[in-house]
Each structure stands twice: as C-alpha cells, then as structure tokens.
Coordinates of C-alpha atoms in Angstrom, one line a residue:
Chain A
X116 CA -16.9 -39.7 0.6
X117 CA -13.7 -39.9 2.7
X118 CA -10.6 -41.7 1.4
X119 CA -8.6 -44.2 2.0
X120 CA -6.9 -43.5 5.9
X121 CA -4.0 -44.5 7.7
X122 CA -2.8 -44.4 11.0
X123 CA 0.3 -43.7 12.2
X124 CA 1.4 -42.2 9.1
X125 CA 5.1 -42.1 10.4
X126 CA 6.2 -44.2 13.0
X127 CA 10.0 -44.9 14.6
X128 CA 10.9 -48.2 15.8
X129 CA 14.2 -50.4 16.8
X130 CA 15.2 -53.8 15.6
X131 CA 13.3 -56.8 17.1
X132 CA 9.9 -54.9 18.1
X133 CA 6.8 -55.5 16.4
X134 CA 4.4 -52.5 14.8
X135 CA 1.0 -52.4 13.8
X136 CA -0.5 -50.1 11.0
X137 CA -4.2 -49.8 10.4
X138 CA -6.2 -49.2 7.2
X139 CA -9.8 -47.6 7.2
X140 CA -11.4 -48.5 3.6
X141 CA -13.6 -46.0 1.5
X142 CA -17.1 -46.5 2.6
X143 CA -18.8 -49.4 1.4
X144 CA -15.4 -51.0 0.1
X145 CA -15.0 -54.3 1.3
X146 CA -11.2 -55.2 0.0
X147 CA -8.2 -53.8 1.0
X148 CA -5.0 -54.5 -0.2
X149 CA -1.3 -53.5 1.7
X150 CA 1.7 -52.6 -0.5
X151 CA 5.3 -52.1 0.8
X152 CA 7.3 -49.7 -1.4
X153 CA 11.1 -49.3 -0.9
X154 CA 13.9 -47.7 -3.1
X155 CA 15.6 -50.6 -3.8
X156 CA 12.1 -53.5 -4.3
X157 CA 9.7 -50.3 -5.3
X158 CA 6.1 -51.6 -5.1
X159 CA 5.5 -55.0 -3.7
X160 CA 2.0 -56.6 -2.8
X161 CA 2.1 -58.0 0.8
X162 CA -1.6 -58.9 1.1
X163 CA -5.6 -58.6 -0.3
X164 CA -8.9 -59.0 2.4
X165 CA -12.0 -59.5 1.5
X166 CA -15.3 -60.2 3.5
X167 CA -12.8 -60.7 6.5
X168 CA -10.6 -63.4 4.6
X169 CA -6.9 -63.3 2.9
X170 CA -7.7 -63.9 -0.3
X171 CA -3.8 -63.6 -2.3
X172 CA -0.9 -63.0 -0.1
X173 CA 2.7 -61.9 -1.8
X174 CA 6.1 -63.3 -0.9
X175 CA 6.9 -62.1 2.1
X176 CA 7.7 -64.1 5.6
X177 CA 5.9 -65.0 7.9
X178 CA 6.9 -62.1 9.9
X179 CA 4.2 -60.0 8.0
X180 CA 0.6 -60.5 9.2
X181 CA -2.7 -59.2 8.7
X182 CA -6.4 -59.5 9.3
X183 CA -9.6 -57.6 8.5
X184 CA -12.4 -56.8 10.5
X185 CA -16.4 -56.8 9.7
X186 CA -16.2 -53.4 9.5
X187 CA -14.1 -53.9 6.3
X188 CA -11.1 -51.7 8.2
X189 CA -7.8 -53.8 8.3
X190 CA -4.4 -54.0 10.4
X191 CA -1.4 -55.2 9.4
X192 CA 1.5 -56.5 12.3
X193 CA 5.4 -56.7 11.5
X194 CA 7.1 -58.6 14.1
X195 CA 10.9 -58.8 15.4
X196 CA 10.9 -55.6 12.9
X197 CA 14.4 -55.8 10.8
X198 CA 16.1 -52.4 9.5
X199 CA 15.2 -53.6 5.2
X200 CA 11.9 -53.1 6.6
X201 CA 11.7 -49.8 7.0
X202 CA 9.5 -48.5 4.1
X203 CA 6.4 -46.8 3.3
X204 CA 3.7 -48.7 3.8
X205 CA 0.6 -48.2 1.7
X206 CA -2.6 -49.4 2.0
X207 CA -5.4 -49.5 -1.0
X208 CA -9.1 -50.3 -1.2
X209 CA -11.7 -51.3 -3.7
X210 CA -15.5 -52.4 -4.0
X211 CA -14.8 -55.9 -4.9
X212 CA -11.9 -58.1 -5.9
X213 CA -10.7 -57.7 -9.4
X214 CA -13.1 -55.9 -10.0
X215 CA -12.9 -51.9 -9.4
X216 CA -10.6 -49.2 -9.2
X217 CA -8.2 -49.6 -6.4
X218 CA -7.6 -45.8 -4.3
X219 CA -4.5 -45.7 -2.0
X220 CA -4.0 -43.9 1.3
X221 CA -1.4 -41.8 2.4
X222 CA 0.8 -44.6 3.7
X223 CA 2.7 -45.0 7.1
X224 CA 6.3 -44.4 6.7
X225 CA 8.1 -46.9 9.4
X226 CA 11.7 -46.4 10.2
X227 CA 13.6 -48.9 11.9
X228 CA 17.0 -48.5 13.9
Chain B
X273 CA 5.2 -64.0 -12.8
X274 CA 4.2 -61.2 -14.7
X275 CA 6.5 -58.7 -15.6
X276 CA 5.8 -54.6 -16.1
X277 CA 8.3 -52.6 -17.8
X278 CA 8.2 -49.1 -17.9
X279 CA 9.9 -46.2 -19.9
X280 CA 11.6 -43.5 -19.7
X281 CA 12.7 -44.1 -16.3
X282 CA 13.4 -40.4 -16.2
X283 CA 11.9 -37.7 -17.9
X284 CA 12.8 -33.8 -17.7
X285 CA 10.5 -31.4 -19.7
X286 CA 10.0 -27.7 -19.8
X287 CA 6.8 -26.3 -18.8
X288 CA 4.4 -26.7 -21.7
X289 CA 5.7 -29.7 -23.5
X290 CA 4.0 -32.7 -24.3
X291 CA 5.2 -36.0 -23.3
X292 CA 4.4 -39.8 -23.7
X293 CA 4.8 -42.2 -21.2
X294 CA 4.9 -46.1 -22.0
X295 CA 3.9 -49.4 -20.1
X296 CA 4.6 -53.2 -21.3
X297 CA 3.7 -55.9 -20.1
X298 CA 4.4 -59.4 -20.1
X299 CA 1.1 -61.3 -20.0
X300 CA -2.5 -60.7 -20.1
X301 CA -3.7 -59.1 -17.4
X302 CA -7.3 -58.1 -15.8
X303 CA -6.8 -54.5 -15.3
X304 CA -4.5 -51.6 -15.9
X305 CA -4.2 -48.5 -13.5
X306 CA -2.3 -45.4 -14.0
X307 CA -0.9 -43.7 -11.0
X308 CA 0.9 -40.8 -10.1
X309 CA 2.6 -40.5 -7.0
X310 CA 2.5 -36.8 -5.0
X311 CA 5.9 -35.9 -3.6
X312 CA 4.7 -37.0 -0.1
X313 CA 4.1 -40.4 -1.0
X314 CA 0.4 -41.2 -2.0
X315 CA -0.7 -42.7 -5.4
X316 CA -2.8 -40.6 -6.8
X317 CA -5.4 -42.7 -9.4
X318 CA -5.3 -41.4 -13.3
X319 CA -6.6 -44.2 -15.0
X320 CA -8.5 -47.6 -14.6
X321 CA -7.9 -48.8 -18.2
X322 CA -8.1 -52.8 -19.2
X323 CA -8.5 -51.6 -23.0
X324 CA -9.1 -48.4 -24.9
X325 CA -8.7 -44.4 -24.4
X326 CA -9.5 -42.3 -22.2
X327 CA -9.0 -38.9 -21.4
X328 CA -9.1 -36.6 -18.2
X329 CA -8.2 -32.8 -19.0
X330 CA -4.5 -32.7 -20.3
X331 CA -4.2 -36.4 -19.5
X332 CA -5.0 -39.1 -21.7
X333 CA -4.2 -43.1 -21.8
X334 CA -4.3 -45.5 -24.0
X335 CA -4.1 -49.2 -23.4
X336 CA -4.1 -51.8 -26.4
X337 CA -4.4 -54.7 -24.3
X338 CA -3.7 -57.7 -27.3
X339 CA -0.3 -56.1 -28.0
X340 CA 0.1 -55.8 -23.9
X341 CA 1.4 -52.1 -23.8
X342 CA -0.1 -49.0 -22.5
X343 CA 0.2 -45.5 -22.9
X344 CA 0.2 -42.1 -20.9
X345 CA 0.0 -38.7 -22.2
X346 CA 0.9 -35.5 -20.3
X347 CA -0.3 -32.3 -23.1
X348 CA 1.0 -29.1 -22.0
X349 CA 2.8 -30.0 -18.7
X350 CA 2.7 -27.7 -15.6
X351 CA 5.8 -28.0 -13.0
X352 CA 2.5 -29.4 -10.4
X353 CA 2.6 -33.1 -13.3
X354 CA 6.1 -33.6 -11.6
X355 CA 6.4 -36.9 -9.4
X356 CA 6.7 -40.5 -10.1
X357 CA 4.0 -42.2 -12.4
X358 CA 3.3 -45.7 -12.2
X359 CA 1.7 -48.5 -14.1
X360 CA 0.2 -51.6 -12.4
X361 CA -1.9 -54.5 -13.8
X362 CA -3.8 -56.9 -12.2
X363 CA -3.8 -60.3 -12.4
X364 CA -5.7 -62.0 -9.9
X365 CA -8.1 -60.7 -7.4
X366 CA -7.1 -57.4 -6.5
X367 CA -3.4 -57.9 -6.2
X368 CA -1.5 -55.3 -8.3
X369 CA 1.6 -55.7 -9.7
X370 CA 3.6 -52.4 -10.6
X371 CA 6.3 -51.1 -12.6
X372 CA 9.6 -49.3 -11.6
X373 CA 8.1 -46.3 -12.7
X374 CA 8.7 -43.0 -14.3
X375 CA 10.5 -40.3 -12.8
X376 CA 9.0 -37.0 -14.2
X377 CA 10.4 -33.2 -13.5
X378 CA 9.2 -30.4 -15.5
X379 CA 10.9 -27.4 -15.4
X380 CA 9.1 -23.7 -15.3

C-alpha cells in the first residue's frame, strides 16, 4: 500500500497570502489528522476528520481551516499567512478514530517572508 | 491538558551501545506511539503501545500504563538510529499529543 502523501512538500510564501496543503490518506483510512511542528511549539495538533467531519480541533485561530472530502483525502487553508507560521506541516492518517495506529507523511515545509 | 515529558532531551552514544529512552505522562491516556523522526522531517512509526512490551529487531518498548511512563530501547545502536524520537499519547479521538522529544546522535 502507498503511504501517507503530501503535496507541495515545500512551499514559499509572503505575509498576508493564504496556502493550501493537501493530504492523501493510506487506502481505506478514513481519518486524517494535521500537525504543525516548529522549533520553538514542537508538535502541535491543529485538526482530526473523519467520514468528512471535524471531529477535535486544537488551539489554533481561526485563520487555520480544513475539510475532508469523500474520498477520505483532506486540505488544509492558512489565510493572511503570518511569518510564526512558517513550519513543517505534517499530516497523519489512521483506520478509525482512537482507534489504530496513526502513519505520518512527509510533511510540507512552508516558509513565509 | 495532558502533559508528556520526555528524557534525555539529548543523547550522544558510540556505535554499539545500548540506550534507554523514557516517556511520562500526566494522565491516562488511550494510546501510546513511539516515533522516530528521519533527518528530513517524517515520523517514522516504532511502536503502537497502550500497555505492555514489544519488540521489533534491536528496538523494544515498554509501556506500564497504571504508573503512566513508557519506555524505549535502542540495543546495539548504528549511526542510521540517529534523529529525534518522540512519544505521543492519545487522549481523545485521534488527536495525539507529543513530547519535546529526544535528540539522539550516535557516533561511529
């Protein structure tokens, strides 16, 4: 089976634009769960989907977004982008919630200037 | 909300030694992964382990979940174990909480 992809996996943009990263799940995984990880926070949980619903979302503002598709693949949107949030981005998937191992992707590394 | 301590936060070995990595954590929790991030960024999964032992080749954990601490052995290290390891729990759905890691170098 193929893992956990991501897409861009580095990306360059300037304060006040907005990005959007994208997350294809292991096949047949239906949650997927986005992680920001910087030097100074390290891991931090932005947001879990399931069966095309948010089901926990971490404290973060509204600025971050996401949504998931029937397909199970999932997008996340950063608007009026801010230099803290340059980060690597990392995206994880799992059969169910709380339930199953959770596998990671390579992550999108977005730098803002 | 839950806190996950890790230690050492660094670690430097020579090629060959053993080492023992530890994980606490504040409250119960659902789940307990063990990760190991590759020098490019990606978390690599070692463990899935709520309770018990488990072992994988020169890897093995350990998590003793009613005392809330697990633990991570590297046997004979090779300069490839190097990297960041991580511990996460989970407490509710999916949603993994993770701790500030271990910083591992071994040294041929």
């Amino acid at each position: 089976k193929a893992g956990v992809t991501q897409t861009p996996r580095y990306l360059i943009k300037t304060r006040g634009q907005q990005v959007t990263l994208s997350c294809s799940p292991i096949s047949g995984h239906r949650s997927v769960s986005w992680y920001q990880q910087t030097p100074g926070q390290g891991l931090q949980f932005l947001f879990e989907y399931f069966s095309e619903t948010q089901r926990n979302k971490g404290n973060f503002p509204g600025r971050f977004s996401g949504r998931q598709f029937s397909n199970s693949r999932s997008e996340m949107n950063v608007s009026t982008l801010e230099l803290g949030d340059s980060a690597l981005y990392l995206c994880a998937s799992s059969l169910g919630l709380g339930i199953d191992t959770q596998y990671f992707g390579p992550g999108t590394r977005l730098t803002v200037l | 909300g839950i806190q996950v301590e890790q230690s050492p936060p660094d670690l430097i070995l020579q090629e060959g030694a053993n080492s023992t990595l530890r994980c606490n954590f504040s409250d119960s929790v659902n789940n307990l992964q063990w990760f190991h991030q590759n020098p490019w960024g990606q978390l690599i999964n070692l463990f899935y382990i709520p309770s018990g032992t488990k072992q994988n080749g020169r890897l093995s954990a350990t998590t003793v979940a009613t005392e809330r601490y697990s633990l991570l052995y590297i046997s004979s290290s090779q300069t490839t174990d190097s990297g960041v390891y991580f511990c996460a729990v989970e407490t509710s759905g999916s949603r993994l909480t993770f701790g500030e890691g271990t910083q591992l170098t071994v040294n041929p």
